[in-house]
PDB file of C-alpha atoms in Angstrom:
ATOM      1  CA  UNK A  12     -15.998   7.852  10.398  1.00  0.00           C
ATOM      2  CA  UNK A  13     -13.657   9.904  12.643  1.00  0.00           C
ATOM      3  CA  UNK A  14     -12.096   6.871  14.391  1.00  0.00           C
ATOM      4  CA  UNK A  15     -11.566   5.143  10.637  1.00  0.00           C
ATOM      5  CA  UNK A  16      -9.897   8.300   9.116  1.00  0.00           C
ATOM      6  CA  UNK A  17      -7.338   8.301  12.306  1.00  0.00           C
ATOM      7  CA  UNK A  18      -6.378   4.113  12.584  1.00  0.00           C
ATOM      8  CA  UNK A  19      -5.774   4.876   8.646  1.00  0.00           C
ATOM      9  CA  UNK A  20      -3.828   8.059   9.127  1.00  0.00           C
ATOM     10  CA  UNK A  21      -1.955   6.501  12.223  1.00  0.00           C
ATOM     11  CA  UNK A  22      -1.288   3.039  10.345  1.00  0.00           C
ATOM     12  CA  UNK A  23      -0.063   5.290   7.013  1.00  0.00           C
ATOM     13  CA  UNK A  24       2.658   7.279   9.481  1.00  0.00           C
ATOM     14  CA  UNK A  25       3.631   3.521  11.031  1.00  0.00           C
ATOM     15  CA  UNK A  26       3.916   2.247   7.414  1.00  0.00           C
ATOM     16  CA  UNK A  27       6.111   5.587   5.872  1.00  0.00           C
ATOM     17  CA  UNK A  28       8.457   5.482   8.944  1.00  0.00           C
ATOM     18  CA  UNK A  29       9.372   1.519   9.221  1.00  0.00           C
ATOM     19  CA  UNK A  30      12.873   1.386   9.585  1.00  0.00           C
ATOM     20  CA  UNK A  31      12.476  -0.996   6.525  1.00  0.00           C
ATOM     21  CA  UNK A  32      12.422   1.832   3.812  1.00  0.00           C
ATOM     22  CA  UNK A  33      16.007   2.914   5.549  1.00  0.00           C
ATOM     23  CA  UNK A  34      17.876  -0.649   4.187  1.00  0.00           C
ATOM     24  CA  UNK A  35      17.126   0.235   0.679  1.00  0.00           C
ATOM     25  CA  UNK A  36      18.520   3.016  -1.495  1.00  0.00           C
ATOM     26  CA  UNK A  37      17.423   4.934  -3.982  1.00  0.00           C
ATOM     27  CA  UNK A  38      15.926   3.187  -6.964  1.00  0.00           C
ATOM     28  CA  UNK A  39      15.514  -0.198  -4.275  1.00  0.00           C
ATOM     29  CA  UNK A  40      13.093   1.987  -2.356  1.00  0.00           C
ATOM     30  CA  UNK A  41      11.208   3.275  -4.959  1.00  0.00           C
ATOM     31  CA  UNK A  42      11.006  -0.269  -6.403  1.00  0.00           C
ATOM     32  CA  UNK A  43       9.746  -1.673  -2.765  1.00  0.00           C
ATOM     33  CA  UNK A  44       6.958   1.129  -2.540  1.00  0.00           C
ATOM     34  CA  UNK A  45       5.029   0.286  -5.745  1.00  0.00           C
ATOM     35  CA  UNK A  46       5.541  -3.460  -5.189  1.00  0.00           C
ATOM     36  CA  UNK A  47       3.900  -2.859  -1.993  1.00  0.00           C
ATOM     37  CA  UNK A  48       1.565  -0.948  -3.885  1.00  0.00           C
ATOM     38  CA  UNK A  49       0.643  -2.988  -6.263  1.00  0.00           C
ATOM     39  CA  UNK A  50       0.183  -6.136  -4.505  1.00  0.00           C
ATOM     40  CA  UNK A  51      -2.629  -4.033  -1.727  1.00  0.00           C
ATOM     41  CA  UNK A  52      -4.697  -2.683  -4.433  1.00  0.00           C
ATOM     42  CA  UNK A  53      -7.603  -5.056  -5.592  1.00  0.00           C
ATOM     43  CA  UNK A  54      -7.176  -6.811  -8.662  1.00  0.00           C
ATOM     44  CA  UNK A  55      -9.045  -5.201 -11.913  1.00  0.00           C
ATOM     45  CA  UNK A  56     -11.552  -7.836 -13.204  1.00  0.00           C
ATOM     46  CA  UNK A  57     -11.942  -7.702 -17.305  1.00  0.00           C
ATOM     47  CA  UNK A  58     -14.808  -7.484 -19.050  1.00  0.00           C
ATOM     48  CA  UNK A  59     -15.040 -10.774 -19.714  1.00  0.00           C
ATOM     49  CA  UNK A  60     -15.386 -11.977 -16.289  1.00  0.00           C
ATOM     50  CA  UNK A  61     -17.410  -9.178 -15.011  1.00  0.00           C
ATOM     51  CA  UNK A  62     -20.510 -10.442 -18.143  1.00  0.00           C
ATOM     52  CA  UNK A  63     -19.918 -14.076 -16.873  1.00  0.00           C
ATOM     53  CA  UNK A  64     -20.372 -13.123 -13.374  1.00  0.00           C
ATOM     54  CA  UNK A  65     -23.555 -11.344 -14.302  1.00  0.00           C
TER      55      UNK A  65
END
């Protein structure tokens, strides 16, 4: 558990201090960080599919 909570901890510093996030200003940057956001977090299945999966 130790050893997960530091690669994730060590990969979020590499991720925050790319030298990426320093070509984009502002509103560009904030833009960029939900994007990447968005697209890492697992889609939400409806309700729908979750009582045909079932």
């Amino acid at each position: 558990m130790k050893r997960l909570r530091m690669e994730c901890t060590d990969l979020s510093i590499r991720l925050t201090t790319h030298s990426y996030w320093a070509t984009l200003e502002g509103e560009q940057r904030v833009k960029a960080r939900s994007e990447l956001k968005a697209v890492t977090r697992p889609s939400a299945t409806s309700a729908v599919d979750v009582a045909r999966a079932a």
